[in-house]
Coordinates of C-alpha atoms in Angstrom, one line a residue:
Chain A
M1 CA -62.9 -0.6 99.6
D2 CA -60.5 1.6 97.7
F3 CA -60.6 3.9 100.7
K4 CA -59.6 1.2 103.2
S5 CA -56.6 0.0 101.4
M6 CA -55.5 3.6 100.6
K7 CA -55.8 4.3 104.3
N8 CA -53.8 1.2 105.0
Y9 CA -51.3 2.1 102.5
L10 CA -50.9 5.6 104.1
Y11 CA -50.5 4.1 107.5
W12 CA -47.8 1.7 106.3
L13 CA -46.0 4.6 104.7
Y14 CA -46.2 6.6 107.9
C15 CA -44.8 3.6 109.8
Q16 CA -41.8 3.4 107.3
F17 CA -41.3 7.1 107.9
E18 CA -41.2 6.5 111.8
L19 CA -38.8 3.6 111.4
I20 CA -36.4 5.4 109.1
T21 CA -36.3 8.8 111.1
C22 CA -36.1 6.7 114.4
S23 CA -39.4 8.5 115.6
Y24 CA -40.6 4.9 116.3
L25 CA -38.3 4.8 119.4
M26 CA -38.9 8.3 120.8
E27 CA -41.0 9.3 123.9
P28 CA -44.2 11.2 123.1
W29 CA -42.9 14.6 123.7
E30 CA -39.7 14.0 121.7
K31 CA -42.1 12.9 118.9
L32 CA -44.1 16.0 119.4
L33 CA -40.8 18.2 119.2
F34 CA -39.5 16.4 116.1
Y35 CA -42.9 16.6 114.1
T36 CA -43.3 20.1 114.9
F37 CA -39.8 21.0 113.8
N38 CA -40.3 18.9 110.5
I39 CA -43.7 20.4 109.7
A40 CA -42.6 23.8 110.5
M41 CA -39.3 23.5 108.0
L42 CA -41.8 21.9 105.4
V43 CA -44.4 24.6 105.8
T44 CA -41.6 27.3 105.3
V45 CA -40.3 25.6 102.3
L46 CA -43.7 25.4 100.9
Y47 CA -44.4 29.0 101.5
T48 CA -41.2 30.4 100.2
A49 CA -41.7 28.3 97.1
Y50 CA -45.1 29.9 96.7
I51 CA -43.8 33.2 97.0
F52 CA -40.8 33.0 94.9
V53 CA -40.7 30.2 92.3
P54 CA -43.4 31.9 89.9
G55 CA -41.4 34.8 89.7
H56 CA -38.1 33.0 89.1
V57 CA -39.7 30.8 86.6
S58 CA -41.2 33.7 84.6
A59 CA -37.8 35.4 84.7
A60 CA -36.1 32.5 83.5
F61 CA -38.7 31.9 80.7
D62 CA -38.2 35.6 79.5
F63 CA -34.6 35.1 79.6
F64 CA -34.6 32.2 77.4
L65 CA -37.3 33.4 75.1
R66 CA -35.3 36.6 74.6
L67 CA -32.2 34.6 73.9
F68 CA -33.8 32.2 71.3
G69 CA -36.0 35.1 70.1
N70 CA -33.0 37.2 69.1
Q71 CA -31.3 34.0 67.7
H72 CA -34.2 33.3 65.5
E73 CA -34.2 36.9 64.2
N74 CA -30.5 36.9 63.6
T75 CA -30.5 33.5 61.7
V76 CA -33.5 34.8 59.5
S77 CA -31.6 38.0 58.5
V78 CA -28.2 36.2 57.7
V79 CA -30.0 33.6 55.5
K80 CA -31.9 36.3 53.5
Chain B
L1 CA -25.2 -18.0 91.7
N2 CA -22.8 -20.7 92.9
H3 CA -19.2 -19.9 92.6
V4 CA -17.1 -23.0 92.7
V5 CA -13.5 -22.2 93.8
H6 CA -10.8 -24.1 92.0
N7 CA -7.6 -23.4 94.1
G8 CA -5.6 -26.1 92.7
G9 CA -7.9 -28.8 93.8
L10 CA -7.7 -27.8 97.4
Y11 CA -11.5 -27.6 97.8
K12 CA -13.2 -31.0 97.4
R13 CA -16.7 -29.2 97.5
P14 CA -18.1 -25.9 96.5
F15 CA -17.7 -23.1 98.8
N16 CA -20.5 -20.7 98.6
E17 CA -20.3 -17.6 100.6
A18 CA -21.6 -14.4 99.8
F19 CA -21.9 -10.9 101.5
E20 CA -24.1 -8.6 99.6
E21 CA -23.3 -5.1 99.5
T22 CA -25.3 -2.7 101.3
P23 CA -27.7 -0.7 99.2
M24 CA -26.7 2.9 99.0
L25 CA -30.0 4.3 99.9
V26 CA -30.2 2.0 102.7
A27 CA -27.0 3.3 104.1
V28 CA -27.9 6.8 103.8
L29 CA -31.1 6.4 105.5
T30 CA -29.3 4.6 108.3
Y31 CA -27.1 7.5 108.9
V32 CA -30.1 9.8 108.7
G33 CA -31.7 7.6 111.6
Y34 CA -28.4 7.6 113.7
G35 CA -28.1 11.4 113.2
V36 CA -31.6 12.2 114.4
L37 CA -30.9 9.9 117.5
T38 CA -27.7 11.5 118.0
L39 CA -29.4 14.9 118.1
F40 CA -32.0 13.9 120.5
G41 CA -29.2 12.2 122.5
Y42 CA -27.6 15.5 123.0
L43 CA -30.8 17.2 123.8
R44 CA -31.5 14.6 126.6
D45 CA -27.9 14.7 128.0
F46 CA -28.3 18.7 128.0
M47 CA -31.7 18.3 130.0
R48 CA -30.1 16.0 132.3
Q49 CA -27.1 17.9 133.0
W50 CA -29.3 21.1 133.5
K51 CA -31.6 19.0 135.9
I52 CA -34.6 19.7 133.7
E53 CA -35.0 15.7 133.6
K54 CA -34.2 13.4 136.2
C55 CA -31.0 11.5 135.6
Q56 CA -31.4 7.7 135.7
N57 CA -28.0 6.5 134.6
A58 CA -24.7 6.2 136.5
T59 CA -23.1 9.6 137.0
E60 CA -20.0 10.7 139.0
R61 CA -20.5 12.0 142.4
E62 CA -20.6 15.6 143.2
E63 CA -17.2 15.7 144.6
Q64 CA -15.7 13.8 141.6
K65 CA -17.1 16.3 139.0
D66 CA -13.7 17.9 138.5
F67 CA -12.0 14.7 138.0
V68 CA -11.5 13.1 134.5
P69 CA -15.0 12.4 133.3
L70 CA -16.1 8.8 133.3
Y71 CA -19.1 8.7 131.1
Q72 CA -18.6 11.1 128.2
D73 CA -17.1 8.7 125.7
F74 CA -19.0 7.5 122.6
E75 CA -19.8 4.0 124.2
N76 CA -21.6 5.6 127.2
F77 CA -23.4 8.2 125.1
Y78 CA -24.6 5.3 122.8
N79 CA -25.5 3.3 126.0
R80 CA -27.8 5.8 127.7
N81 CA -29.4 7.4 124.4
L82 CA -29.5 4.6 121.9
Y83 CA -29.3 1.3 123.7
M84 CA -31.7 2.1 126.3
R85 CA -34.5 2.9 123.9
I86 CA -34.3 -0.7 122.6
R87 CA -33.2 -2.5 125.5
D88 CA -36.2 -4.6 125.9
S89 CA -35.1 -6.9 123.2
W90 CA -32.1 -8.4 125.3
N91 CA -31.7 -10.1 128.6
R92 CA -35.3 -11.6 128.4
P93 CA -35.6 -14.0 131.0
I94 CA -36.5 -17.5 130.1
C95 CA -38.1 -20.0 132.6
S96 CA -37.6 -23.3 130.8
V97 CA -35.1 -25.4 129.1
P98 CA -33.8 -23.6 125.8
G99 CA -34.7 -26.2 123.4
A100 CA -36.8 -25.8 120.1
K101 CA -39.6 -23.9 122.1
V102 CA -38.9 -21.9 125.1
D103 CA -41.1 -20.2 127.9
M104 CA -40.5 -16.6 128.6
M105 CA -41.5 -14.3 131.5
E106 CA -43.5 -11.3 130.2
R107 CA -42.3 -8.0 131.4
V108 CA -43.2 -4.5 130.8
S109 CA -41.5 -1.0 131.4
H110 CA -43.3 2.0 132.4
D111 CA -40.6 4.4 132.2
Y112 CA -39.0 3.6 128.7
N113 CA -36.7 0.7 129.4
W114 CA -35.0 2.2 132.7
T115 CA -36.7 -0.4 134.7
F116 CA -38.8 -3.5 134.0
T117 CA -41.5 -5.3 136.1
Y118 CA -42.9 -8.7 135.5
T119 CA -46.6 -8.9 135.0
G120 CA -46.5 -12.5 136.3
K121 CA -47.5 -14.1 133.0
V122 CA -45.4 -16.6 131.3
L123 CA -45.5 -16.8 127.6
K124 CA -45.3 -20.5 126.8
G125 CA -44.2 -22.1 123.5
I126 CA -42.1 -19.3 121.9
I127 CA -40.2 -20.8 119.1
N128 CA -36.5 -20.4 120.0
M129 CA -34.4 -19.2 117.2
G130 CA -31.7 -17.6 119.1
S131 CA -30.1 -20.4 121.4
Y132 CA -27.0 -22.2 120.3
N133 CA -28.6 -25.5 120.2
Y134 CA -27.3 -26.9 117.0
L135 CA -28.0 -30.4 117.7
G136 CA -30.8 -30.1 120.0
F137 CA -29.1 -31.7 123.1
A138 CA -30.7 -29.0 125.3
Q139 CA -33.4 -31.3 126.7
K140 CA -34.9 -32.1 130.2
A141 CA -35.8 -35.6 129.5
G142 CA -33.8 -38.3 127.5
T143 CA -30.7 -40.4 127.7
C144 CA -28.4 -37.4 128.4
Q145 CA -30.5 -36.1 131.2
E146 CA -30.9 -39.5 132.8
A147 CA -27.0 -40.2 132.8
A148 CA -26.6 -36.8 134.0
A149 CA -29.0 -37.3 137.0
K150 CA -27.2 -40.4 137.9
V151 CA -24.0 -39.0 138.0
L152 CA -25.2 -36.0 140.0
S153 CA -26.6 -38.6 142.7
Q154 CA -23.1 -40.1 142.6
Y155 CA -20.6 -37.2 142.7
G156 CA -22.7 -34.3 143.7
A157 CA -22.6 -31.0 141.8
G158 CA -19.5 -29.2 143.2
V159 CA -15.8 -30.2 142.5
C160 CA -14.4 -27.9 145.2
S161 CA -10.8 -27.8 143.6
T162 CA -8.7 -27.1 140.7
R163 CA -7.5 -29.9 138.2
Q164 CA -4.0 -29.7 139.6
E165 CA -5.0 -30.3 143.4
M166 CA -8.1 -32.3 144.1
G167 CA -10.2 -31.7 141.2
N168 CA -9.2 -34.3 138.8
L169 CA -12.0 -36.7 138.7
D170 CA -12.1 -40.1 136.7
K171 CA -14.7 -38.5 134.6
H172 CA -12.6 -36.0 133.5
E173 CA -9.9 -38.6 132.3
E174 CA -12.7 -40.4 130.6
L175 CA -14.1 -37.2 129.2
E176 CA -10.5 -36.4 127.6
K177 CA -9.8 -39.6 126.2
L178 CA -13.5 -39.4 124.6
V179 CA -12.8 -35.9 123.1
A180 CA -9.4 -37.0 121.7
R181 CA -11.1 -40.1 119.9
F182 CA -14.0 -37.9 118.5
L183 CA -11.5 -35.3 117.2
G184 CA -8.9 -37.6 115.7
V185 CA -6.1 -36.1 117.7
E186 CA -3.6 -37.7 120.2
S187 CA -4.7 -36.0 123.3
A188 CA -7.1 -33.4 124.6
M189 CA -7.8 -31.5 127.8
A190 CA -11.2 -30.0 129.1
Y191 CA -11.7 -26.7 131.0
G192 CA -14.8 -25.4 132.8
M193 CA -15.3 -22.4 130.6
G194 CA -15.2 -21.7 127.0
F195 CA -14.2 -18.1 127.2
A196 CA -11.4 -19.1 129.8
T197 CA -10.3 -21.8 127.4
N198 CA -9.1 -19.3 125.0
S199 CA -8.0 -16.3 127.0
M200 CA -5.9 -18.5 129.4
N201 CA -4.2 -20.9 127.1
I202 CA -3.1 -18.6 124.3
P203 CA -0.7 -16.8 126.9
A204 CA 0.5 -20.3 127.8
L205 CA 1.5 -21.1 124.2
V206 CA 3.0 -17.6 122.9
G207 CA 4.8 -15.0 124.7
K208 CA 6.8 -11.9 124.0
G209 CA 9.1 -12.3 120.7
C210 CA 6.1 -14.3 119.0
L211 CA 3.9 -13.2 116.3
I212 CA 0.1 -13.6 116.3
L213 CA -1.8 -13.3 113.0
S214 CA -5.5 -12.9 114.0
D215 CA -8.6 -12.6 111.9
E216 CA -10.4 -9.2 111.7
L217 CA -13.5 -10.7 113.2
N218 CA -12.1 -12.9 116.1
H219 CA -14.0 -13.4 119.1
A220 CA -13.4 -11.4 122.2
S221 CA -11.8 -14.4 124.1
L222 CA -9.3 -14.9 121.2
V223 CA -8.6 -11.1 121.4
L224 CA -8.1 -11.0 125.1
G225 CA -6.0 -14.0 125.1
A226 CA -3.7 -12.6 122.5
R227 CA -3.4 -9.4 124.3
L228 CA -2.6 -11.1 127.7
S229 CA 0.1 -13.1 126.1
G230 CA 2.3 -10.0 125.2
A231 CA 3.0 -11.2 121.6
T232 CA 3.0 -9.0 118.6
I233 CA -0.5 -9.0 117.1
R234 CA -1.2 -8.4 113.3
I235 CA -4.7 -8.5 111.8
F236 CA -5.5 -9.7 108.5
K237 CA -8.7 -9.1 106.5
H238 CA -11.7 -11.4 107.3
N239 CA -11.2 -14.7 105.6
N240 CA -8.9 -13.1 103.2
M241 CA -6.1 -15.4 102.0
Q242 CA -4.1 -12.8 100.2
S243 CA -4.1 -10.7 103.2
L244 CA -2.7 -13.5 105.3
E245 CA 0.0 -14.4 102.7
K246 CA 1.1 -11.0 102.6
L247 CA 1.6 -10.7 106.5
L248 CA 3.3 -14.1 106.6
K249 CA 5.7 -13.0 104.0
D250 CA 6.3 -9.8 105.7
A251 CA 6.8 -11.5 108.9
I252 CA 9.4 -14.0 107.6
V253 CA 11.3 -11.4 105.4
H254 CA 11.4 -8.7 108.0
G255 CA 11.4 -10.4 111.3
Q256 CA 10.9 -8.6 114.5
P257 CA 10.3 -4.9 114.3
R258 CA 13.6 -3.3 115.7
T259 CA 16.1 -6.0 115.9
R260 CA 15.1 -8.0 112.6
R261 CA 15.6 -11.3 114.5
P262 CA 13.3 -14.1 113.3
W263 CA 10.1 -14.5 115.1
K264 CA 10.2 -17.2 117.8
K265 CA 6.8 -18.6 116.7
I266 CA 4.0 -17.6 114.2
L267 CA 0.6 -18.4 115.4
I268 CA -2.5 -18.0 113.2
L269 CA -5.9 -17.7 115.0
V270 CA -8.9 -18.6 113.2
E271 CA -12.3 -19.6 113.9
G272 CA -14.4 -22.5 112.4
I273 CA -17.6 -20.5 112.1
Y274 CA -17.8 -16.8 112.8
S275 CA -20.8 -16.3 114.6
M276 CA -21.8 -12.8 113.5
E277 CA -21.2 -13.3 109.9
G278 CA -22.0 -16.9 109.3
S279 CA -19.0 -17.5 107.4
I280 CA -16.9 -20.6 107.4
V281 CA -13.0 -20.2 107.6
R282 CA -11.0 -21.4 104.3
L283 CA -9.2 -24.1 106.2
P284 CA -7.5 -25.9 103.1
E285 CA -6.1 -22.6 102.0
V286 CA -4.8 -21.7 105.7
I287 CA -3.4 -25.0 106.2
A288 CA -1.5 -24.7 102.8
L289 CA -0.3 -21.3 103.8
K290 CA 0.8 -22.6 107.3
K291 CA 2.9 -25.5 105.7
K292 CA 4.5 -23.3 103.3
Y293 CA 5.5 -20.5 105.9
K294 CA 6.2 -23.0 108.8
S295 CA 3.9 -21.5 111.3
Y296 CA 1.2 -22.8 113.9
L297 CA -2.6 -22.8 113.4
Y298 CA -5.1 -22.3 116.3
L299 CA -8.6 -23.2 115.3
D300 CA -11.3 -22.2 117.4
E301 CA -14.3 -24.6 116.6
A302 CA -16.8 -23.2 119.1
H303 CA -19.5 -22.9 116.7
S304 CA -18.6 -25.5 114.1
I305 CA -18.1 -28.5 116.4
G306 CA -20.8 -30.9 116.0
A307 CA -22.6 -28.6 113.5
L308 CA -20.5 -29.2 110.3
G309 CA -19.3 -32.4 108.6
P310 CA -20.8 -35.4 107.8
S311 CA -20.7 -36.9 111.1
G312 CA -20.4 -33.9 113.2
R313 CA -16.7 -33.8 113.6
G314 CA -16.4 -30.0 112.9
V315 CA -14.9 -27.8 110.1
V316 CA -11.7 -30.3 109.6
E317 CA -14.0 -33.2 108.5
Y318 CA -16.3 -30.7 106.4
F319 CA -13.3 -30.0 104.1
G320 CA -12.1 -33.5 104.2
L321 CA -8.8 -32.6 105.9
N322 CA -6.3 -34.4 108.4
P323 CA -6.7 -33.2 112.0
E324 CA -3.2 -33.4 112.7
D325 CA -2.7 -30.6 110.3
V326 CA -4.2 -28.3 112.8
D327 CA -1.6 -27.8 115.7
V328 CA -4.2 -26.6 118.4
M329 CA -7.9 -27.6 118.0
M330 CA -9.8 -25.7 120.4
G331 CA -13.6 -25.8 120.9
T332 CA -16.7 -25.5 123.3
F333 CA -19.2 -28.0 124.7
T334 CA -21.7 -24.9 125.2
K335 CA -23.2 -25.1 121.6
S336 CA -23.6 -28.6 120.2
F337 CA -23.4 -30.5 123.3
G338 CA -25.7 -28.7 125.6
A339 CA -23.4 -28.6 128.4
A340 CA -20.6 -26.1 129.4
G341 CA -16.9 -25.6 129.2
G342 CA -14.2 -25.8 126.5
Y343 CA -11.6 -28.4 125.2
I344 CA -8.1 -28.1 123.7
G345 CA -7.0 -31.0 121.4
G346 CA -3.5 -31.6 119.9
K347 CA -0.3 -33.7 120.1
K348 CA 0.4 -35.4 123.4
E349 CA 3.5 -33.2 124.3
L350 CA 1.3 -30.0 123.7
I351 CA -1.5 -31.2 126.1
D352 CA 0.9 -32.4 128.7
Y353 CA 2.8 -29.1 128.5
L354 CA -0.8 -27.2 129.0
R355 CA -1.7 -29.5 132.0
T356 CA 1.1 -27.7 133.9
Y357 CA 1.6 -24.4 132.5
S358 CA -2.2 -23.2 131.7
H359 CA -3.6 -20.9 133.8
S360 CA -7.1 -22.6 133.7
A361 CA -5.6 -25.8 134.8
V362 CA -3.7 -24.4 137.8
Y363 CA -6.4 -21.9 139.0
A364 CA -9.7 -22.6 137.6
T365 CA -12.2 -24.9 139.1
S366 CA -12.6 -28.1 136.9
L367 CA -15.8 -29.1 135.3
S368 CA -18.7 -30.2 137.4
P369 CA -19.6 -34.0 137.1
P370 CA -23.3 -33.8 135.8
V371 CA -22.0 -31.5 133.1
V372 CA -19.1 -33.9 132.2
E373 CA -21.6 -36.5 132.1
Q374 CA -23.8 -34.5 129.7
I375 CA -21.0 -34.2 127.4
I376 CA -19.9 -37.7 127.3
T377 CA -23.4 -39.0 126.6
S378 CA -24.0 -36.4 123.9
M379 CA -20.8 -37.2 122.2
K380 CA -21.1 -40.9 122.2
C381 CA -24.7 -40.3 120.8
I382 CA -23.1 -38.3 117.9
M383 CA -20.5 -40.7 117.5
G384 CA -23.2 -43.5 117.2
E385 CA -21.6 -45.6 120.1
D386 CA -24.7 -45.7 122.2
G387 CA -26.1 -48.2 119.6
T388 CA -28.6 -45.8 118.0
T389 CA -28.3 -43.7 115.0
V390 CA -30.0 -40.7 116.6
G391 CA -26.7 -38.8 116.5
K392 CA -26.4 -39.1 112.9
A393 CA -30.0 -38.3 112.3
R394 CA -29.6 -35.1 114.2
V395 CA -26.4 -34.1 112.2
Q396 CA -28.3 -34.6 109.0
Q397 CA -31.4 -33.0 110.1
L398 CA -29.6 -29.9 111.1
A399 CA -27.7 -29.6 107.6
E400 CA -31.3 -30.0 105.9
N401 CA -32.7 -27.4 108.2
T402 CA -29.8 -25.0 107.4
R403 CA -30.1 -25.4 103.6
Y404 CA -34.0 -25.0 103.7
F405 CA -34.0 -22.0 105.9
R406 CA -31.2 -20.2 104.0
R407 CA -32.8 -21.1 100.6
R408 CA -36.3 -19.9 101.9
L409 CA -35.0 -16.6 103.2
K410 CA -33.0 -15.6 100.1
E411 CA -35.9 -16.4 98.0
M412 CA -38.1 -14.1 100.1
G413 CA -35.5 -11.3 99.2
F414 CA -33.8 -10.7 102.5
I415 CA -30.1 -10.1 102.6
I416 CA -28.4 -13.0 104.4
Y417 CA -24.7 -13.1 105.0
G418 CA -22.4 -15.9 105.1
N419 CA -21.7 -19.6 103.9
E420 CA -24.5 -21.8 102.4
D421 CA -23.8 -24.5 105.1
S422 CA -23.4 -22.6 108.1
P423 CA -26.3 -22.9 110.7
V424 CA -25.8 -19.4 111.9
V425 CA -28.0 -17.1 109.8
P426 CA -27.5 -13.3 109.9
L427 CA -30.3 -11.4 108.2
M428 CA -29.5 -7.8 107.7
L429 CA -31.6 -5.0 109.3
Y430 CA -29.4 -2.0 109.1
M431 CA -31.7 0.9 110.5
P432 CA -31.6 1.1 114.3
A433 CA -35.3 1.7 114.8
K434 CA -35.8 -1.6 112.9
I435 CA -33.6 -3.5 115.4
G436 CA -36.0 -2.7 118.2
A437 CA -39.1 -3.2 115.9
F438 CA -37.8 -6.6 114.6
G439 CA -37.6 -8.0 118.2
R440 CA -40.6 -6.8 119.5
E441 CA -42.9 -7.7 116.4
M442 CA -41.3 -11.2 116.3
L443 CA -41.9 -11.7 120.0
K444 CA -45.7 -10.6 119.4
R445 CA -45.8 -13.4 117.0
N446 CA -44.3 -15.8 119.4
I447 CA -40.7 -16.2 117.9
G448 CA -37.8 -15.4 119.9
V449 CA -34.9 -14.0 118.0
V450 CA -31.6 -12.4 118.9
V451 CA -31.0 -8.9 117.2
V452 CA -27.4 -7.5 117.2
G453 CA -26.1 -4.0 116.9
F454 CA -23.3 -1.8 117.7
P455 CA -20.7 -2.6 119.4
A456 CA -20.9 -6.2 118.4
T457 CA -21.2 -5.3 114.8
P458 CA -20.1 -2.3 112.5
I459 CA -22.6 0.7 113.5
I460 CA -24.6 0.5 110.2
E461 CA -24.6 -3.3 109.9
S462 CA -27.0 -4.3 112.6
R463 CA -28.6 -7.8 112.0
A464 CA -30.9 -10.4 113.4
R465 CA -29.0 -13.7 114.0
F466 CA -30.8 -16.9 113.7
C467 CA -29.4 -20.2 115.1
L468 CA -30.9 -23.2 113.6
S469 CA -31.2 -26.5 115.5
A470 CA -31.9 -30.2 114.7
A471 CA -34.7 -29.9 117.2
H472 CA -36.5 -27.6 114.9
T473 CA -39.1 -29.5 112.8
K474 CA -40.0 -28.3 109.3
E475 CA -43.5 -27.1 110.6
M476 CA -41.6 -24.8 113.3
L477 CA -39.3 -23.6 110.5
D478 CA -42.3 -23.0 108.3
T479 CA -44.2 -21.0 111.0
A480 CA -41.1 -19.1 111.6
L481 CA -40.5 -18.4 107.8
K482 CA -44.0 -17.2 107.6
E483 CA -43.8 -14.8 110.4
I484 CA -40.5 -13.4 109.1
N485 CA -42.0 -12.9 105.8
D486 CA -44.8 -10.9 107.4
V487 CA -42.6 -9.0 109.5
G488 CA -40.2 -8.3 106.6
D489 CA -43.2 -6.9 104.5
L490 CA -44.3 -4.8 107.6
L491 CA -40.9 -3.3 108.2
Q492 CA -39.8 -3.5 104.6
L493 CA -36.6 -5.6 105.3
K494 CA -36.3 -7.1 101.9
Y495 CA -33.4 -5.2 100.6
S496 CA -31.8 -7.8 98.4
R497 CA -31.4 -6.9 94.7
H498 CA -30.4 -10.5 94.1
R499 CA -26.9 -9.3 93.1
L500 CA -24.7 -11.4 94.9
V501 CA -21.1 -10.5 94.8
P502 CA -19.5 -13.5 93.8
N503 CA -16.4 -14.5 95.8
L504 CA -13.5 -14.1 93.2
D505 CA -10.5 -16.7 93.6
R506 CA -8.3 -13.6 93.9
P507 CA -10.2 -10.6 95.1
F508 CA -8.5 -7.4 93.2
D509 CA -8.0 -5.2 96.4
E510 CA -4.7 -3.6 97.8
T511 CA -3.7 -7.1 99.2
T512 CA -2.6 -8.5 95.9
Y513 CA 0.8 -6.9 95.6
E514 CA 2.3 -9.0 93.0
E515 CA -0.4 -8.1 90.3
T516 CA -1.0 -4.4 90.9
E517 CA 2.3 -2.7 90.1
D518 CA 1.7 -2.8 86.3

């Protein structure tokens, strides 16, 4: 039963997407073009994120660790 | 949130008008929708130009391609790329009297609304929320219809002349005396077409050297009449008395633009109920300003005559004012009286002048006799002179329907514009796809509504406009409300955050010059 209401909810969400982007009004070939473009953009963005985001995140993590790491050592030496 | 206006005691009753602000997310998404449609519009235009797709709209001939282009402006672009996609919500053919329920001919389109074919089936009993049938006089049986049929067998349908020549029937004289008595003015004159009443009589009243102060959202007939007259036109913000006062002060102080001479006449053009917003004019304040600055007032009661006021005499009675304060009272018989035509009422000298100098009187055919009889019978019914209380019951039923319908819609969470007492109820839709979807979904559920978009409204503020009627019973309204609720949930139209912006006595915007120079 949960699957049926989940399916209905997802279908309702899809209808809202159609209404907001006006693909409700488009002819089938226009819809095909529009969805292909959107999905292609989405896949490109996700793929780029998959390739680059871990590298950026670990570089940022190293940067901040070094920054706060140095600071910690400095403060420790001053206090002593 | 009821806001009671205390303007030195000008208002005898609370004036509750609200225009909730567009939610930011909705505005952004509306622009996104229009952006996508514009891109696809450019694509389709490109394909039509390069003959990839058949061009089904009007274009110039091959020989005229080097001339000034005719179809490249925004209006035509909008027409062929956006309006065509949702065109099936308009021009629907009805095949019965437009009462509380109406029959519609079913039509389908196989080429995305470029052409329509009739399936032959008739959709019966559609609840009619779109006709201007405020008091329910659009009937095919009853006293009005019998009287009109009798007059039709006596006088025929055609008049074949203008008022000045051979078209002045005794029925017209009777009608005009009745209209003058109904409105409480000295004299009145009736014309064959409501639009022509405005556009042909304003040029007779004002000319060059006069000033017209017209509301921002005035009807096309008033705008056309004002432009045809040749007078200078200045626009004040919708229903904003500070803006109007500033314009009046400037006009009196500075006079005409180059010569600084005083204006010959200053005419203020307002409407009783504005049909796109559902707002009612602030008549007590307008009359106070008119008297202070010695100008004239032209009140267009097309939608408010018969629909407002305890006995249906219009917006002047609604506010409890004196009809003699309004210089020119114009109205139409189309909406509350179930007929056609318009009238102008006022002082005897004014009406006698218009009988000679108005374009409508000299050139337009006069009203058709059965139509005149319909107006006479319905007006007598409203006044109670036919011996029954049917008229009074209808006026009260309309007021109850209005209050009930508006209250229920606001409780459901829709954004509704306008005054609490106006029978015109605009429900905001905003997004272009929802305009088409709302019209179609409501028709599937057997309710006929009118949806409005650009260019009748600003481009992001598209709406569905309900016109209530005294002929609607509570069961019909409940059915309609239930379906509107369902469609509102389906399309997610319940934008209201119940943050009604209260109408302040003096809105602090750039028109209050006296206070902002600190």
